[in-house]
Coordinates of C-alpha atoms in Angstrom, one line a residue:
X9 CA 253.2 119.2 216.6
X10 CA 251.3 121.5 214.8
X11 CA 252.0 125.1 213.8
X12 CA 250.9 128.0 216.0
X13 CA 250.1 131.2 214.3
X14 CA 252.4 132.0 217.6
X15 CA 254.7 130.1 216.4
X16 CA 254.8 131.7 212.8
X17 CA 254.8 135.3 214.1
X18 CA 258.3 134.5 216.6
X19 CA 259.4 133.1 213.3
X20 CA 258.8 136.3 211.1
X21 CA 260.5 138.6 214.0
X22 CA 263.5 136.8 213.7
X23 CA 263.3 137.0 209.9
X24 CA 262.7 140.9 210.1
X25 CA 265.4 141.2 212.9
X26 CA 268.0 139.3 210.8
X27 CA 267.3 141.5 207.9
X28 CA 267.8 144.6 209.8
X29 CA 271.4 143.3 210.5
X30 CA 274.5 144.2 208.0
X31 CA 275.5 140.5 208.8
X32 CA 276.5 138.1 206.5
X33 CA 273.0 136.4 207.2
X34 CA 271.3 139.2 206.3
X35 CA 269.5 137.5 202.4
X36 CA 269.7 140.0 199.5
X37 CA 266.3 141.5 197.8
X38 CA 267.3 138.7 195.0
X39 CA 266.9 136.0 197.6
X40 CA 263.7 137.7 198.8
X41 CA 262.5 137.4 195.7
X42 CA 263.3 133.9 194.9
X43 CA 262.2 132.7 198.3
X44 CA 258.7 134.6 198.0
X45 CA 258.2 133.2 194.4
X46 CA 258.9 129.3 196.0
X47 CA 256.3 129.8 198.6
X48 CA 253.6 131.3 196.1
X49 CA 254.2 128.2 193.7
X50 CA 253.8 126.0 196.8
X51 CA 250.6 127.8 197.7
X52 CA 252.0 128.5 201.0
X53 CA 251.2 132.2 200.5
X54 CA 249.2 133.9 198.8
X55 CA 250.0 137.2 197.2
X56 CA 249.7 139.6 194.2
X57 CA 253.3 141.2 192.6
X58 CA 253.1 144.7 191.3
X59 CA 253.2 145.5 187.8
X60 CA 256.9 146.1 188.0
X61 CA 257.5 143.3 190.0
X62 CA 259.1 144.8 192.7
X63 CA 256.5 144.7 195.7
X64 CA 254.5 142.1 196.7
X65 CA 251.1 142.8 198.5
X66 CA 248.3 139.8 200.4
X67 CA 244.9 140.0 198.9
X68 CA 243.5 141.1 202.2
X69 CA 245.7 144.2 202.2
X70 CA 244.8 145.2 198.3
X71 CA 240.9 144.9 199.2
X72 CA 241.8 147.3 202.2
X73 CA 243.6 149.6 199.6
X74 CA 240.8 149.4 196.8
X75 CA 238.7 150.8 199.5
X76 CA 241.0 153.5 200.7
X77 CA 241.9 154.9 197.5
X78 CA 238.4 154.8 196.7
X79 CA 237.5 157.2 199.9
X80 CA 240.4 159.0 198.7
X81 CA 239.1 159.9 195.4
X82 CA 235.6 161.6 197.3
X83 CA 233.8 157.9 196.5
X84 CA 234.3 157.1 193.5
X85 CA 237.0 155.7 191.1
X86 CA 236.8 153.6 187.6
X87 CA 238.4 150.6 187.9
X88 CA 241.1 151.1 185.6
X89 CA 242.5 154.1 187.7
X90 CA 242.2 152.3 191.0
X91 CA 244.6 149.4 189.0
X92 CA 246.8 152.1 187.7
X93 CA 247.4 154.0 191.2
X94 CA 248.1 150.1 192.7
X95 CA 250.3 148.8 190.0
X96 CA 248.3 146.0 189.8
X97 CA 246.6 144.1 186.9
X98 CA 243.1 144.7 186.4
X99 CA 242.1 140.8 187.5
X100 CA 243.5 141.3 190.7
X101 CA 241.6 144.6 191.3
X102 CA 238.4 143.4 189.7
X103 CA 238.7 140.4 192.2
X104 CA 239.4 142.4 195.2
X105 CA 236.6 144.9 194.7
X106 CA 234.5 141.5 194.2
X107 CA 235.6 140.4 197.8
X108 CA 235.3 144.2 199.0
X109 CA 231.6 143.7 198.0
X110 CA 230.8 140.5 199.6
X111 CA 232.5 142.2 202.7
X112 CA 230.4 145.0 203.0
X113 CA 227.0 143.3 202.5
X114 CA 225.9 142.7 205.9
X115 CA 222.8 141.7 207.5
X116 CA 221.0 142.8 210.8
X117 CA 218.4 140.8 212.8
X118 CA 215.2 142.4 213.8
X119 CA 214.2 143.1 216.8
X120 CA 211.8 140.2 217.9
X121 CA 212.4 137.6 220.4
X122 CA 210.3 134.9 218.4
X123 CA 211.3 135.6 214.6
X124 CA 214.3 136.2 213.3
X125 CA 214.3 138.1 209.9
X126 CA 217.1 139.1 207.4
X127 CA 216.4 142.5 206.6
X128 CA 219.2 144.1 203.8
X129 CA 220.8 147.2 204.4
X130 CA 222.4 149.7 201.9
X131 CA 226.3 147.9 200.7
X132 CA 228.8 150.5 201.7
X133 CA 230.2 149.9 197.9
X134 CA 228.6 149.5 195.2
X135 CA 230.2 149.0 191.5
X136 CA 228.5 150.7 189.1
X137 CA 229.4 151.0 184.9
X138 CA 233.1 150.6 185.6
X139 CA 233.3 152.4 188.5
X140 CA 233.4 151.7 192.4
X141 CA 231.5 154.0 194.6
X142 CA 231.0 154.4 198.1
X143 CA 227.6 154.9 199.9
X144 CA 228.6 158.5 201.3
X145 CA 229.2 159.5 197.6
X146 CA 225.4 158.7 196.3
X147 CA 224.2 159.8 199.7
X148 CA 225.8 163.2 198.8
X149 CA 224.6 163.4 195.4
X150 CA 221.1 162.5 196.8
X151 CA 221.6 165.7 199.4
X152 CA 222.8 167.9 196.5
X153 CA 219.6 167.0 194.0
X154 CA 217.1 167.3 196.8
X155 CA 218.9 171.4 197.6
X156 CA 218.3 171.9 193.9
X157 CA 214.9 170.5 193.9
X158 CA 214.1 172.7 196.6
X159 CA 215.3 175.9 195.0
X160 CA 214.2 175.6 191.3
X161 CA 211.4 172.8 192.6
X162 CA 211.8 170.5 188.8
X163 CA 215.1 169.4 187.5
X164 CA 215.7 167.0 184.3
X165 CA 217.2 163.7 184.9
X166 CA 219.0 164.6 181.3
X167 CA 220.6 167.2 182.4
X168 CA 221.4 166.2 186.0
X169 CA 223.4 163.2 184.1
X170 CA 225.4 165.3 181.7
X171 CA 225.9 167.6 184.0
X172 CA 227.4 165.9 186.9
X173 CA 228.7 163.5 184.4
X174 CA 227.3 160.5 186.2
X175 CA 226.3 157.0 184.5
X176 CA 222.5 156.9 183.9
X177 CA 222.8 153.0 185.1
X178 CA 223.9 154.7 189.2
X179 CA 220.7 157.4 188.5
X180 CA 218.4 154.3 187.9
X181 CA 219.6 151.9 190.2
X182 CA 220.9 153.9 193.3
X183 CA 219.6 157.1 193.3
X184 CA 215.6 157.1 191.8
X185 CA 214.3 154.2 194.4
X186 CA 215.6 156.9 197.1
X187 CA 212.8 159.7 195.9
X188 CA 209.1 159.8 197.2
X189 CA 206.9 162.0 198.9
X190 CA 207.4 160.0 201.8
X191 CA 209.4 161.5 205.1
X192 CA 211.8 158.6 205.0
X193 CA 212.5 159.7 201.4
X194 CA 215.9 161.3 200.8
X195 CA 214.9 163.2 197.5
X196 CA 211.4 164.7 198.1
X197 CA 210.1 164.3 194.7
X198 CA 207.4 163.2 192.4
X199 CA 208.7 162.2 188.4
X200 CA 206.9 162.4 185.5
X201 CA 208.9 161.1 183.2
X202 CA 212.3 162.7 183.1
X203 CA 211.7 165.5 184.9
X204 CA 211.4 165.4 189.0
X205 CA 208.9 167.9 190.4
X206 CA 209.0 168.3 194.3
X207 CA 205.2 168.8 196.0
X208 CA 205.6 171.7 196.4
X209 CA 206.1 173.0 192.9
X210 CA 203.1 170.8 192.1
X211 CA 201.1 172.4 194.0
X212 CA 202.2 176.1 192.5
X213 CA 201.5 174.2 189.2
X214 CA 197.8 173.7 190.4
X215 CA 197.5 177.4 191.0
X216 CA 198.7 178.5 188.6
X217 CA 196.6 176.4 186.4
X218 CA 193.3 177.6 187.9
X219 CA 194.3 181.5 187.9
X220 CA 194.9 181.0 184.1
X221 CA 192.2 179.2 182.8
X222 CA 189.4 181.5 185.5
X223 CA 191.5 184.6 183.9
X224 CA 190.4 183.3 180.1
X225 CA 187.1 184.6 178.4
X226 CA 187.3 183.5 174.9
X227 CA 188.2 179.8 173.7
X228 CA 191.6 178.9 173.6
X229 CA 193.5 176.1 172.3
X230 CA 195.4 173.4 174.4
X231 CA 198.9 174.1 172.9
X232 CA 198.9 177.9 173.7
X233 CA 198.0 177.1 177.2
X234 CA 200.9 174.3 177.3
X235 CA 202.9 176.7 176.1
X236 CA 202.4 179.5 178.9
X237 CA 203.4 176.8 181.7
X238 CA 206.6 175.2 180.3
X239 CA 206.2 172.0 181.5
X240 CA 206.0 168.4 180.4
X241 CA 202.5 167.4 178.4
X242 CA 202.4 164.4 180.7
X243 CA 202.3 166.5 183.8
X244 CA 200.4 169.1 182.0
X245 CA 197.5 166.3 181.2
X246 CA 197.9 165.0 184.9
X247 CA 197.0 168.6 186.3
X248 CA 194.6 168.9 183.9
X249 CA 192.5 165.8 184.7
X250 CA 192.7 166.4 189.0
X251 CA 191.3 169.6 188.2
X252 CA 188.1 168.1 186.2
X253 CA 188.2 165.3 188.3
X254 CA 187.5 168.0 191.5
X255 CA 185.1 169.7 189.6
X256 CA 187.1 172.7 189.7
X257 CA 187.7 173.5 185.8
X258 CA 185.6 176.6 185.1
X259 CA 184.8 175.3 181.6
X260 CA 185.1 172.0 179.5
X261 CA 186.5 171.0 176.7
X262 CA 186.2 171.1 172.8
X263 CA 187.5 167.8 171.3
X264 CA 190.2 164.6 172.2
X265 CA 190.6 164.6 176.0
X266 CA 194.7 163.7 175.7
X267 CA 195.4 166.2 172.5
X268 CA 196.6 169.2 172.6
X269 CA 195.2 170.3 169.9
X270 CA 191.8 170.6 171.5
X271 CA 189.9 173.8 172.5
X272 CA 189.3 175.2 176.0
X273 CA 185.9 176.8 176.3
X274 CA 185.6 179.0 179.1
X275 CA 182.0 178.9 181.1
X276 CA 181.7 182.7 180.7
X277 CA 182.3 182.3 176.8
X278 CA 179.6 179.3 176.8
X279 CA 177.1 181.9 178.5
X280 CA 177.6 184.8 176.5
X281 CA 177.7 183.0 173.2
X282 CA 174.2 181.4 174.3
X283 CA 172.5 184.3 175.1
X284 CA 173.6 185.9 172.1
X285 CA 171.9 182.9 170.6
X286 CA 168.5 183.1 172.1
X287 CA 168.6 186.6 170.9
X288 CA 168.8 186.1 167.3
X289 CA 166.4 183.1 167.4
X290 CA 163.7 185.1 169.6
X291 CA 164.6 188.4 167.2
X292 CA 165.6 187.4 163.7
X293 CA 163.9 183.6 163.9
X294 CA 167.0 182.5 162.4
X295 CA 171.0 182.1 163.0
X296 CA 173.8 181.3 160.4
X297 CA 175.8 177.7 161.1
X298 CA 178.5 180.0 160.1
X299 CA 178.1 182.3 163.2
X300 CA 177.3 178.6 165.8
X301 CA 181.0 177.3 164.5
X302 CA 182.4 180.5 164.9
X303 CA 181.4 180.4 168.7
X304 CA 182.6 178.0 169.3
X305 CA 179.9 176.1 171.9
X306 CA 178.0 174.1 169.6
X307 CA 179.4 170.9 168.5
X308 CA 178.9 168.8 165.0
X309 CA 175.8 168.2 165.6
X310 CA 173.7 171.3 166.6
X311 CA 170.4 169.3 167.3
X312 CA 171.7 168.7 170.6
X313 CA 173.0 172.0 171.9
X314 CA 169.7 173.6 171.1
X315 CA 168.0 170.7 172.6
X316 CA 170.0 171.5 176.0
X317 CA 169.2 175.1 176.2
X318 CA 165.7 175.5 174.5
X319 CA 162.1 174.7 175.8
X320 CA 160.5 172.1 173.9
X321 CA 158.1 173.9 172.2
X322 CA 160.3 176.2 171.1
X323 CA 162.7 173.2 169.9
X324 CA 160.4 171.7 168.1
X325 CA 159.7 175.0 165.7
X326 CA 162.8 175.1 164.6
X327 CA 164.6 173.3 161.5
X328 CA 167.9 172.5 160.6
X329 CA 169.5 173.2 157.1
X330 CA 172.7 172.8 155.7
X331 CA 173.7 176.8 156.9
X332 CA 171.0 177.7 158.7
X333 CA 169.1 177.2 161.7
X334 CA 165.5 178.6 161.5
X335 CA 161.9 179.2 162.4
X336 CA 159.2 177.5 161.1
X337 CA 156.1 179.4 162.1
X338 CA 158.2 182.7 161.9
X339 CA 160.1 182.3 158.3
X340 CA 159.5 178.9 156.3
X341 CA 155.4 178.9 155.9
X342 CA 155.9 182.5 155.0
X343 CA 158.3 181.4 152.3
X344 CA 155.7 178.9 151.4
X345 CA 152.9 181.2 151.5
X346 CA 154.4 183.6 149.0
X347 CA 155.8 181.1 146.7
X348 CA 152.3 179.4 146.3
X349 CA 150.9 183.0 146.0
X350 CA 153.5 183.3 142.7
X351 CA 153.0 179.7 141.4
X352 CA 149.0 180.8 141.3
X353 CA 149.7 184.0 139.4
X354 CA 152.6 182.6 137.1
X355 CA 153.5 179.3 137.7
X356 CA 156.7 179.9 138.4
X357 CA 158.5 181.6 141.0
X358 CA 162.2 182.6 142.1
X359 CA 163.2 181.7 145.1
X360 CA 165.6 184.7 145.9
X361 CA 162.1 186.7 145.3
X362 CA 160.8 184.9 148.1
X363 CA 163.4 184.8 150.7
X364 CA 164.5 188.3 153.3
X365 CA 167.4 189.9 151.7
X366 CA 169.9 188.3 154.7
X367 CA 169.3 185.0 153.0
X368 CA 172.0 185.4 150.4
X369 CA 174.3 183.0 152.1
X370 CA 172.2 179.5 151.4
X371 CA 173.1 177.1 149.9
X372 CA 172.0 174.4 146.6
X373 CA 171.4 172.4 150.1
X374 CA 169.4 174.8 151.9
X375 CA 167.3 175.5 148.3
X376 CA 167.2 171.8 148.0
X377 CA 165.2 171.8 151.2
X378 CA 162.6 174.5 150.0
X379 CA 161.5 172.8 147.2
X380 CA 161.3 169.5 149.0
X381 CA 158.6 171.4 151.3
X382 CA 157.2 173.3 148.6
X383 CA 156.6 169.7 147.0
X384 CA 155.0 168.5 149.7
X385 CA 152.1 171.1 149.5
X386 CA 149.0 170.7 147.3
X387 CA 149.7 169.8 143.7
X388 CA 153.6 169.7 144.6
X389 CA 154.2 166.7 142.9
X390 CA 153.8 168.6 139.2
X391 CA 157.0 171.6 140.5
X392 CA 160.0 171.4 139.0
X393 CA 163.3 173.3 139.6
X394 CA 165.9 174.4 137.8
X395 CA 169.3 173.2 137.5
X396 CA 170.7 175.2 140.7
X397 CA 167.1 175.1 142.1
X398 CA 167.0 179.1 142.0
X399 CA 163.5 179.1 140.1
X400 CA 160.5 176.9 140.8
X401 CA 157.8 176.5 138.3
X402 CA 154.5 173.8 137.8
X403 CA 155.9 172.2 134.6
X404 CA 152.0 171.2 132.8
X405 CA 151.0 174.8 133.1
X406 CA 153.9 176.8 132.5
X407 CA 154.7 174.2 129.4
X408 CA 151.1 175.1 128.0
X409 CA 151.2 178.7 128.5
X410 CA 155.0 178.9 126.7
X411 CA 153.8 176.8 124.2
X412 CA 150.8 178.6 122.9
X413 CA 153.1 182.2 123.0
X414 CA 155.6 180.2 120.9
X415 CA 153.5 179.2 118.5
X416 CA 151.8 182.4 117.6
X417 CA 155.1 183.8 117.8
X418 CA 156.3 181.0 114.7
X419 CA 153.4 181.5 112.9
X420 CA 153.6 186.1 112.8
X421 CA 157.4 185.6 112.2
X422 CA 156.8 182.9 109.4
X423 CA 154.5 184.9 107.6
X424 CA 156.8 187.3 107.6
X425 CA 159.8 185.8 106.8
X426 CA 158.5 183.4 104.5
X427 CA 159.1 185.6 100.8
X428 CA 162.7 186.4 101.6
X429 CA 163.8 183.2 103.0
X430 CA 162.0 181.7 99.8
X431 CA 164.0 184.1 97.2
X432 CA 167.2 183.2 99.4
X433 CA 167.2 179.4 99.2
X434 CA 166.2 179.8 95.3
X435 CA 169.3 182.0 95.1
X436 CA 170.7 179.3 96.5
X437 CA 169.8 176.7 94.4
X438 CA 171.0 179.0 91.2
X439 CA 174.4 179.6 92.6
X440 CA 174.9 175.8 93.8
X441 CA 173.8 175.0 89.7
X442 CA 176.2 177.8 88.6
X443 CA 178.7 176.7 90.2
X444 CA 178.9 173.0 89.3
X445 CA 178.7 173.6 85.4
X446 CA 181.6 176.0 85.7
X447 CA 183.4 173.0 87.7
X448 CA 182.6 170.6 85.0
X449 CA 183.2 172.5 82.3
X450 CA 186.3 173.3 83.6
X451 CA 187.2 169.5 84.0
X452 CA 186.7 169.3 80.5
X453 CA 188.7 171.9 79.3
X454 CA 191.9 170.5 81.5
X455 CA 190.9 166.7 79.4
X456 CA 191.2 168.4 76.4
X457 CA 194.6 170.0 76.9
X458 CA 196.4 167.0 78.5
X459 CA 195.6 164.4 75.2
X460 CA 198.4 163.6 72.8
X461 CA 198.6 165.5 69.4
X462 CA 198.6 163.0 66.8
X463 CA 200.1 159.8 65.4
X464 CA 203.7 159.7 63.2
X465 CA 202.4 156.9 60.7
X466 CA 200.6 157.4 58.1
X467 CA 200.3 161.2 57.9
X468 CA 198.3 162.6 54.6
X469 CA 197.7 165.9 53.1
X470 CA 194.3 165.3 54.5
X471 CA 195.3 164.8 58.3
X472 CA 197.4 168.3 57.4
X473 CA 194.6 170.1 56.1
X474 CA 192.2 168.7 59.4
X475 CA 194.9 169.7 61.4
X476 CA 195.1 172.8 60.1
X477 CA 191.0 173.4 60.1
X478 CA 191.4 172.5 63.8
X479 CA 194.1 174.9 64.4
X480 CA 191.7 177.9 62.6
X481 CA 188.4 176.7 64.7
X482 CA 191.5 177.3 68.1
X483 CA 192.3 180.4 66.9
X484 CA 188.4 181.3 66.4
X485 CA 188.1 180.1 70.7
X486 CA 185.6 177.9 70.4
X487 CA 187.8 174.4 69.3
X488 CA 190.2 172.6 71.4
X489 CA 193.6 171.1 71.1
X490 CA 194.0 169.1 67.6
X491 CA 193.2 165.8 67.5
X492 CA 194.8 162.7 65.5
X493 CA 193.2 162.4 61.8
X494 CA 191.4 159.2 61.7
X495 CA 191.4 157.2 58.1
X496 CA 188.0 158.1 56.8
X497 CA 186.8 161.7 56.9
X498 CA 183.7 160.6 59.0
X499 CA 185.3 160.4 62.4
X500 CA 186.5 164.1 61.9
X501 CA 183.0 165.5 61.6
X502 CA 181.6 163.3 64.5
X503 CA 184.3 164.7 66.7
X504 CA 183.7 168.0 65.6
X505 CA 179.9 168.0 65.9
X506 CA 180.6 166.9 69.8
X507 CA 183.2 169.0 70.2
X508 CA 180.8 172.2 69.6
X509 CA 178.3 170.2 71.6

């Protein structure tokens, strides 16, 4: 006959009643021991022992206690407390929180007569880096986030984690699917990036935004209105773009869309700055590039601005040089007029001579430019310019008329010059002669002193006596150092006769 549960509850009364007795069959906490470790090797039960080995507990009951101890802590305990406040090893925790899991993930049917449809619902725990948590604890942190939201309206997700000292893995995974803007949401908020903004303060943001850039007059760059707002460039571009996107940005802007290095231009700027421009063309028939870029409305290329803004007749006078923009009709033929009017009277002309006394700030680019037109113009092909094209002149007639001063010039200052550069280059001559017969002379005389004075063989009374002759004509100056008596006595006299030589 089989084995009741019944059956097996009588039989543990009778155990617990028996060791309530102080009878002899009352078994001792040894025996407990022994008998419980015999029915756990037999798999007949199925228990954990404690750490000191002193209390046994069934798996069912430690999953019960994982979960109690976990409420107990306000929802959330690591794993190697829970073990520690249980006295049991960390396997048998790890595997009862595994089973507490698979417990608490449920199912509910919907509603429908004709379909049935699993639809999950939140698990009541959840493990999460280390740590079990219960629903109520990330439901509370959800509350707490969303009271903050509302009273600052943006929070960092950086500092929410270090400050409630929370795992980012439970932020990403249990806590960030629960915002939206959505009434269902529990956290009422839009992120943008790692900062969570609630509608509300978005909204501010846009207001704020359009008070600012209305309140500007003068261009202003990207990163000083950034600055002003504190916030994320993300959101800041975001806000940006709706409001050109609405056609509600009371200006545009001067470079990369997504940089915030670009430059705001207000409208009112953009209209001041191009009235002020039509003034100096209609008044002066000229404005500096210097003065456009310091505006700050017209772009690289100022051919299209002026296109925009200008009739087309009025377009069409003008021209565009390196640091100018001017008139045609009004300034450039009248430079050309008066520079002809000195090429006809000189042949030559300056061009500073030509141009209004505001022109000092061209360039070799803008001078460049005049002389191509001037070269353009009747015999233009024979100008020529100097090398920082300052002066203009017709090279055939200007040559001709230099060279005919230049050469009655020579010819008056050669016929005058003539008798005294004459006498100096004959001085010249005499000096040069002078000087090399010292030179040589002076060779000579060194010659003369470095030979030897005369042979030991053979000496006579007659060497003596030409030695001594020789000796007399140094004495006298004009005779040089003796020189070795030959045999015969007509050597002596040829030397002699070439020494006086």
């Amino acid at each position: 006959m089989a084995t009741t549960w019944a059956d097996i509850q009588r039989l543990a009364a009778d155990l617990q009643r028996v060791q309530l007795t102080e009878g002899t069959k009352r078994l001792s906490e040894a025996n407990c021991v022994e008998l419980v470790t015999m029915l756990m090797a037999m798999e007949k039960v199925h228990l954990v022992i404690t750490t000191d080995g002193k209390e046994f507990v069934t798996r069912r009951h430690l999953v019960t206690e994982c979960a109690n101890e976990c409420l107990a802590s306000g929802g959330r305990i690591a794993l190697t407390e829970l073990a520690a406040q249980l006295s049991v090893d960390l396997d048998h925790i790890q595997t009862a929180v595994n089973q507490l899991l698979a417990k608490n993930r449920h199912h509910r049917m919907a509603e429908d007569e004709n379909a049935v449809e699993d639809i999950s619902t939140p698990a009541e725990f959840v493990v999460c880096a280390g740590e079990l948590i219960h629903r109520e604890f990330i439901n509370d942190l959800c509350a707490r986030l969303n009271t903050r939201l509302t009273e600052f309206g943006q929070m960092s997700l950086f500092q929410l984690t270090k400050q409630w000292e929370l795992p980012t893995e439970l932020f990403n995974f249990h806590i960030l699917p629960e915002i939206g803007s959505h009434p269902s949401a529990r956290i009422c908020a839009i992120r943008f990036e790692d900062i969570l903004c609630t509608p509300r303060y978005i909204n501010a943001l846009r207001r704020k935004m359009s008070a600012v850039l209305v309140a500007l007059t003068k261009p202003t760059s990207l990163s000083s209105i950034h600055s002003y707002f504190g916030i994320s460039p993300t959101l800041f571009f975001k806000l940006w773009n709706e409001m050109v996107d609405e056609n509600k940005m009371p200006g545009h802007l001067l470079g990369s869309k997504g940089s915030l290095s670009s430059l705001y231009i207000p409208k009112v700027h953009e209209k001041m700055a191009t009235q002020f421009i039509k003034q100096r063309i209609s008044e002066d028939h000229f404005i500096e590039c210097v003065v456009l870029k310091r505006l700050n409305v017209v772009p690289s290329d100022p051919l299209a601005f002026f296109r925009e803004f200008l009739p087309e007749n009025e377009f069409s006078d003008l021209l565009f040089w390196p640091s100018v923009v001017l008139s045609e009709s009004k300034l450039c033929r009248e430079f050309e007029s008066l520079a002809q009017k000195f090429l006809q009277a000189n042949h030559f002309c300056s061009l500073d001579e030509i141009l209004p006394p505001q022109f000092t700030f061209l360039t070799d680019g803008d001078y460049a430019k005049i002389v191509e037109r001037l070269q353009k113009r009747g015999n233009g092909a024979n100008l020529r310019t100097t090398g920082d094209r300052s002066v203009v002149f017709e090279h055939p007639q200007l040559m001709d008329n230099w060279l005919k001063l230049l050469g009655e010039f020579v010819r008056k200052r050669a016929e005058k010059d003539a008798p005294e550069l004459r006498k100096a280059h004959l001085d010249t001559l005499l000096g040069a002669k002078k000087t090399e017969k010292q030179q040589k002379q002076q060779q000579k005389d060194e010659w003369e002193t470095d030979k030897p004075t005369g042979s030991k063989k053979g000496k006579s009374a007659g060497a003596k006596k030409g030695g001594a002759t020789a000796a007399g004509k140094r004495r006298g100056g004009g005779g040089t150092e003796t020189e070795s008596q030959p045999k015969n006595g007509k050597g002596s006299g040829r030397r002699d006769t070439q020494k006086h030589s």
